[in-house]
mmCIF file of C-alpha atoms in Angstrom:
data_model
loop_
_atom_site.group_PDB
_atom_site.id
_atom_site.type_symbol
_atom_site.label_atom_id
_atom_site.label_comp_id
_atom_site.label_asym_id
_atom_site.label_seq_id
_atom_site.Cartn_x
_atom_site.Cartn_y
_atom_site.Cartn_z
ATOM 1 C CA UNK A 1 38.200 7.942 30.088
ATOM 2 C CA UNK A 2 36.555 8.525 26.721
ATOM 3 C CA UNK A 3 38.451 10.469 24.322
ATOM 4 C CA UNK A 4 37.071 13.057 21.593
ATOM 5 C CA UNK A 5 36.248 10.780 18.594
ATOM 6 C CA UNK A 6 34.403 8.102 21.004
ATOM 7 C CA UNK A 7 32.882 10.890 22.031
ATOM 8 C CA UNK A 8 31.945 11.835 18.822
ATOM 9 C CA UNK A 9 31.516 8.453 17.067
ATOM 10 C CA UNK A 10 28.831 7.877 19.979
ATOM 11 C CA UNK A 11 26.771 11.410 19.076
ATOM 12 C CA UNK A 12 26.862 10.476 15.465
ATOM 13 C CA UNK A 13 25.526 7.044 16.481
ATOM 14 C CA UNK A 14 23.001 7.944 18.628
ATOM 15 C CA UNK A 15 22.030 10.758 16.053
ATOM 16 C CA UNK A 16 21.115 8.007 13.288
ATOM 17 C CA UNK A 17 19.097 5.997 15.423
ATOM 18 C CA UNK A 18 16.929 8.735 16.751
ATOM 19 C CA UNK A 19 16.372 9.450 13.008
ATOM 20 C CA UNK A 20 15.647 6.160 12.058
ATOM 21 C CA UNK A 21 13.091 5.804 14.885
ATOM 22 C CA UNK A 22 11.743 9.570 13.886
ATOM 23 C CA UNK A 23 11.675 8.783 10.129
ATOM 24 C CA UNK A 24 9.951 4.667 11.320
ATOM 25 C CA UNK A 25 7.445 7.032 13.503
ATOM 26 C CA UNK A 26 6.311 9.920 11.083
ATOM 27 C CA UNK A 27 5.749 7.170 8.405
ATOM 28 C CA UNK A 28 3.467 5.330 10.457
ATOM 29 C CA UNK A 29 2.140 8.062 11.736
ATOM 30 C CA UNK A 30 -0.291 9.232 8.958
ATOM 31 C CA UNK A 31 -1.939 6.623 7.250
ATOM 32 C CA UNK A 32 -4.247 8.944 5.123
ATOM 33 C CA UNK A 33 -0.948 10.677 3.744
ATOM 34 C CA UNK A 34 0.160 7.453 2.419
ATOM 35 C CA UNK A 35 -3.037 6.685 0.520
ATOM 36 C CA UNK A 36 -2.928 9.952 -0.828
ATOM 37 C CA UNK A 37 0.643 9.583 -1.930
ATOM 38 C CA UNK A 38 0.088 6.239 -3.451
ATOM 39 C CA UNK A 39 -3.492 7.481 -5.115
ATOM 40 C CA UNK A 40 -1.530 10.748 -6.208
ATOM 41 C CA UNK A 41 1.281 8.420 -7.545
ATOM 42 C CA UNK A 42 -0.846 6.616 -9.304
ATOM 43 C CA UNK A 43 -3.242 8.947 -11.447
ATOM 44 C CA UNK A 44 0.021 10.820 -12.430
ATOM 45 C CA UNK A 45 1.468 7.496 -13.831
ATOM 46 C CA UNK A 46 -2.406 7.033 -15.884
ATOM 47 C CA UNK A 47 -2.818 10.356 -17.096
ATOM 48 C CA UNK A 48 1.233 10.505 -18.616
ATOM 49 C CA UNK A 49 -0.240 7.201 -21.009
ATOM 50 C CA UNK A 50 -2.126 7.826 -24.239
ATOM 51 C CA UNK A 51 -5.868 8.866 -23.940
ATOM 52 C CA UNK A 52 -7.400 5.267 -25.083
ATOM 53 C CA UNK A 53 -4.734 3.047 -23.322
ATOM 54 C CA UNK A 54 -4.904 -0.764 -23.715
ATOM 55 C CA UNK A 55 -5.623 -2.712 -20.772
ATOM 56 C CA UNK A 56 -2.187 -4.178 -20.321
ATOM 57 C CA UNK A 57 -0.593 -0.279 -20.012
ATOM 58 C CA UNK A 58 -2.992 0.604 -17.229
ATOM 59 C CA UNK A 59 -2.340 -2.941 -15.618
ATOM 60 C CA UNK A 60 1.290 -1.926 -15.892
ATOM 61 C CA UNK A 61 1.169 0.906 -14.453
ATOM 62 C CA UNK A 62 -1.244 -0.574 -11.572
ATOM 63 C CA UNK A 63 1.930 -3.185 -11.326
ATOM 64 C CA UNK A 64 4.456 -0.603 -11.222
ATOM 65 C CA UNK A 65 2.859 1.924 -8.876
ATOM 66 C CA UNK A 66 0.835 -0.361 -6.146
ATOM 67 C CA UNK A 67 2.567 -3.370 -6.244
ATOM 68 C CA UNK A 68 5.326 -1.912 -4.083
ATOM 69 C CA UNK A 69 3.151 -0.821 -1.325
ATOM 70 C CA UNK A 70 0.826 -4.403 -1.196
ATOM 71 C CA UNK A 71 1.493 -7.125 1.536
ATOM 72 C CA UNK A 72 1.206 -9.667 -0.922
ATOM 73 C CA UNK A 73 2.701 -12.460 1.900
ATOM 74 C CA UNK A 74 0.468 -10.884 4.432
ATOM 75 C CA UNK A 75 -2.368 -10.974 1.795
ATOM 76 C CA UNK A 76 -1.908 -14.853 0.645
ATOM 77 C CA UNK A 77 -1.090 -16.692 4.600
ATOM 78 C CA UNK A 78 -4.515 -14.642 5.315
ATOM 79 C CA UNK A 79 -6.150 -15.977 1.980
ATOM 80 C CA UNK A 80 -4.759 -19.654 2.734
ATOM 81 C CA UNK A 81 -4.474 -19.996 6.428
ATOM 82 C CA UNK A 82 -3.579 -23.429 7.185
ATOM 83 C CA UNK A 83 -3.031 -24.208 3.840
ATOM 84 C CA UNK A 84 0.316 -21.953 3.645
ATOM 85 C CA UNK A 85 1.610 -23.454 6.360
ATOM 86 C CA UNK A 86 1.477 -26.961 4.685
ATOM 87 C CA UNK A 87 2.658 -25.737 0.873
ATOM 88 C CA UNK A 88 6.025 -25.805 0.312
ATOM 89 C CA UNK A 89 8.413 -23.242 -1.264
ATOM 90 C CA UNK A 90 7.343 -23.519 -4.664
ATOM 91 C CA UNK A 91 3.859 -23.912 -4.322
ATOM 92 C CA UNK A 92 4.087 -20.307 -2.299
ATOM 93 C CA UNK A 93 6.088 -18.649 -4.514
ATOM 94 C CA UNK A 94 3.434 -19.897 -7.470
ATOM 95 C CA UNK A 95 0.288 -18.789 -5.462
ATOM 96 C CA UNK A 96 2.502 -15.379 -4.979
ATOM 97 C CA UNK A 97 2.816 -15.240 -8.617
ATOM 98 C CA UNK A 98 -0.826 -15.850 -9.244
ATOM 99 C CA UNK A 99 -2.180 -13.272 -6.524
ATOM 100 C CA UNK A 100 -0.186 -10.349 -7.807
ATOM 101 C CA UNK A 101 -1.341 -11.124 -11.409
ATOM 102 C CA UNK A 102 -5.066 -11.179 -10.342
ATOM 103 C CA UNK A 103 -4.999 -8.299 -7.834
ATOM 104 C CA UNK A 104 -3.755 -6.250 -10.337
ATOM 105 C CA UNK A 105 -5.873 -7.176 -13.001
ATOM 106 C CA UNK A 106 -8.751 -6.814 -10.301
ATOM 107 C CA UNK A 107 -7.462 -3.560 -9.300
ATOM 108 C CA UNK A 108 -7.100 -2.275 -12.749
ATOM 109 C CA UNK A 109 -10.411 -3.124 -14.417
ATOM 110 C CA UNK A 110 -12.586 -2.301 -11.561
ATOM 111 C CA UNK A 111 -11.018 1.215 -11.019
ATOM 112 C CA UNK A 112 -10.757 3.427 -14.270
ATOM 113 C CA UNK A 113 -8.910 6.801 -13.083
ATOM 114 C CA UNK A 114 -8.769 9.661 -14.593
ATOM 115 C CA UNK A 115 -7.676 13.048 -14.323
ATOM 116 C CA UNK A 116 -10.723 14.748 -12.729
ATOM 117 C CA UNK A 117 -10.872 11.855 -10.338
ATOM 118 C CA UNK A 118 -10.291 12.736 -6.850
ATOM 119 C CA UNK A 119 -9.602 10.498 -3.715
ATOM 120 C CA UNK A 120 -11.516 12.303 -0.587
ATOM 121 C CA UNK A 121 -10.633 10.051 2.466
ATOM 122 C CA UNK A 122 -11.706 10.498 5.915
ATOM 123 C CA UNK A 123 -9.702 11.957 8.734
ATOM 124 C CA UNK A 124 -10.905 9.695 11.550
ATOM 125 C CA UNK A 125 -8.494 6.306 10.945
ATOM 126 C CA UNK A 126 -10.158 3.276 12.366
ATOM 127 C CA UNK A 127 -7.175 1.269 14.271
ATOM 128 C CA UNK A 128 -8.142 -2.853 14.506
ATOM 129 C CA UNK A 129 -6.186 -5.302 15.732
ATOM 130 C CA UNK A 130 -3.511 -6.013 13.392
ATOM 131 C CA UNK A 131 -4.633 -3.744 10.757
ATOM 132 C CA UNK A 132 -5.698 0.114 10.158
ATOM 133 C CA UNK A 133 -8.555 1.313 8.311
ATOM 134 C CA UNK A 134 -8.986 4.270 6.156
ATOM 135 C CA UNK A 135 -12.658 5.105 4.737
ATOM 136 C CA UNK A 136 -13.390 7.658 1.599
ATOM 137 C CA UNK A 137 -14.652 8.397 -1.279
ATOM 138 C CA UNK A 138 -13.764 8.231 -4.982
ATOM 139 C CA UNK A 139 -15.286 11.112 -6.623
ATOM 140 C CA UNK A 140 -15.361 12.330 -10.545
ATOM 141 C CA UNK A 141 -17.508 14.229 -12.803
ATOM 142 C CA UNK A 142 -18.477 10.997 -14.608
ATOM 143 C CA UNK A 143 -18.629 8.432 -12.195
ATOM 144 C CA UNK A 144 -20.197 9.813 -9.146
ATOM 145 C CA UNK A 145 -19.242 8.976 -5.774
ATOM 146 C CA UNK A 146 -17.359 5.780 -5.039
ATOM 147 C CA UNK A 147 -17.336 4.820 -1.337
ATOM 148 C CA UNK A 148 -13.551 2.855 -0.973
ATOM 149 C CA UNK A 149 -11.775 1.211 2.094
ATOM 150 C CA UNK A 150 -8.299 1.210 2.806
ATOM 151 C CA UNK A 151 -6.870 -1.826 5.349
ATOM 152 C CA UNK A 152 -3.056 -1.013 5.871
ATOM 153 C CA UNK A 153 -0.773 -2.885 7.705
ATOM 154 C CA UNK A 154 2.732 -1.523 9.724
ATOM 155 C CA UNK A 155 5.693 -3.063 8.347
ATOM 156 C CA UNK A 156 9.580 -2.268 8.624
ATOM 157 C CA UNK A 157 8.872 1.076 9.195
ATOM 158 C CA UNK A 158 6.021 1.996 6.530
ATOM 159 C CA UNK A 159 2.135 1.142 5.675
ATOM 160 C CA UNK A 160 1.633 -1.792 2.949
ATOM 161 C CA UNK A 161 -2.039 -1.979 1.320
ATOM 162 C CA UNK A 162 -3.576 -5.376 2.947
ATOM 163 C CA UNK A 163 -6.690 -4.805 1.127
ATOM 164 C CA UNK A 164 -8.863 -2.472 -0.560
ATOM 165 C CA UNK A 165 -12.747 -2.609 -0.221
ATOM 166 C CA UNK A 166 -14.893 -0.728 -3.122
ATOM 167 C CA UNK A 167 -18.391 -0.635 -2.538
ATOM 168 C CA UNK A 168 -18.260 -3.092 0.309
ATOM 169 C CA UNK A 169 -16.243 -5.627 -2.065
ATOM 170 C CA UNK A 170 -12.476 -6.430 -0.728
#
């Protein structure tokens, strides 16, 4: 016979894991949301820095904002293929190092955001394989339209950036 607080320990546990699995679902439910949240996330970080900021305070910020949300492992086994497989620990840990440094210089020299720039992205998310894609446009007063690509991958519950296209260049 089960008493009360089995009885209750049980609802409580069953309780958190249909939240978890909720909380796992909604978050991988809407891609577009995501890149909106990180995009959103990210021009509030620029615009808060001085009007002529160097290039190492927008790569910061670049570092501080995306870098959480890339699949930088993902990112260098696909970059390497075989090749990962055969380095050892430190070797992969260096080649880490050095992808993070140049995807965020990349990242930060290519795309100079400002305030009136506004991420328009597509509703209709293209599902592949492995990956998800989400299409759109950068647009801005100054710098016309910018046609970007978003490839996100599922992990542990939430999307991580696998790559970003702009103008056809990944």
């Amino acid at each position: 016979m089960i008493n009360m607080n089995s009885l209750n320990f049980l609802k409580t546990a069953i309780f958190i894991v249909l939240f978890a699995i909720s909380q796992q679902s909604a978050a991988l439910e809407s891609p577009t949301s995501f890149v909106e949240q990180v995009f959103a996330d990210l021009v509030s970080q620029l615009a808060e820095l001085d009007r002529s900021p160097s290039a190492n305070d927008v790569e910061t910020v670049f570092r501080q904002t995306l870098s959480p949300h890339i699949d930088y492992p993902g990112l260098a086994r696909w970059t390497l293929r075989d090749h990962w497989k055969t380095s050892d620990d430190a070797q992969q840990s260096a080649f880490l190092s050095a992808l993070q440094k140049h995807v965020m210089k990349t990242y930060a020299s290519a795309l100079t955001l400002n305030e009136s720039m506004r991420l328009n992205l597509d509703q209709d998310v293209k599902p592949g394989k492995r990956l998800i894609q989400v299409t759109g446009r950068l647009e801005g007063a100054d710098k016309g339209r910018t046609n970007v690509l978003f490839r996100l991958v599922g992990m542990d519950g939430s999307w991580q950036i696998f790559d970003v296209g702009i103008h056809g260049i990944s």
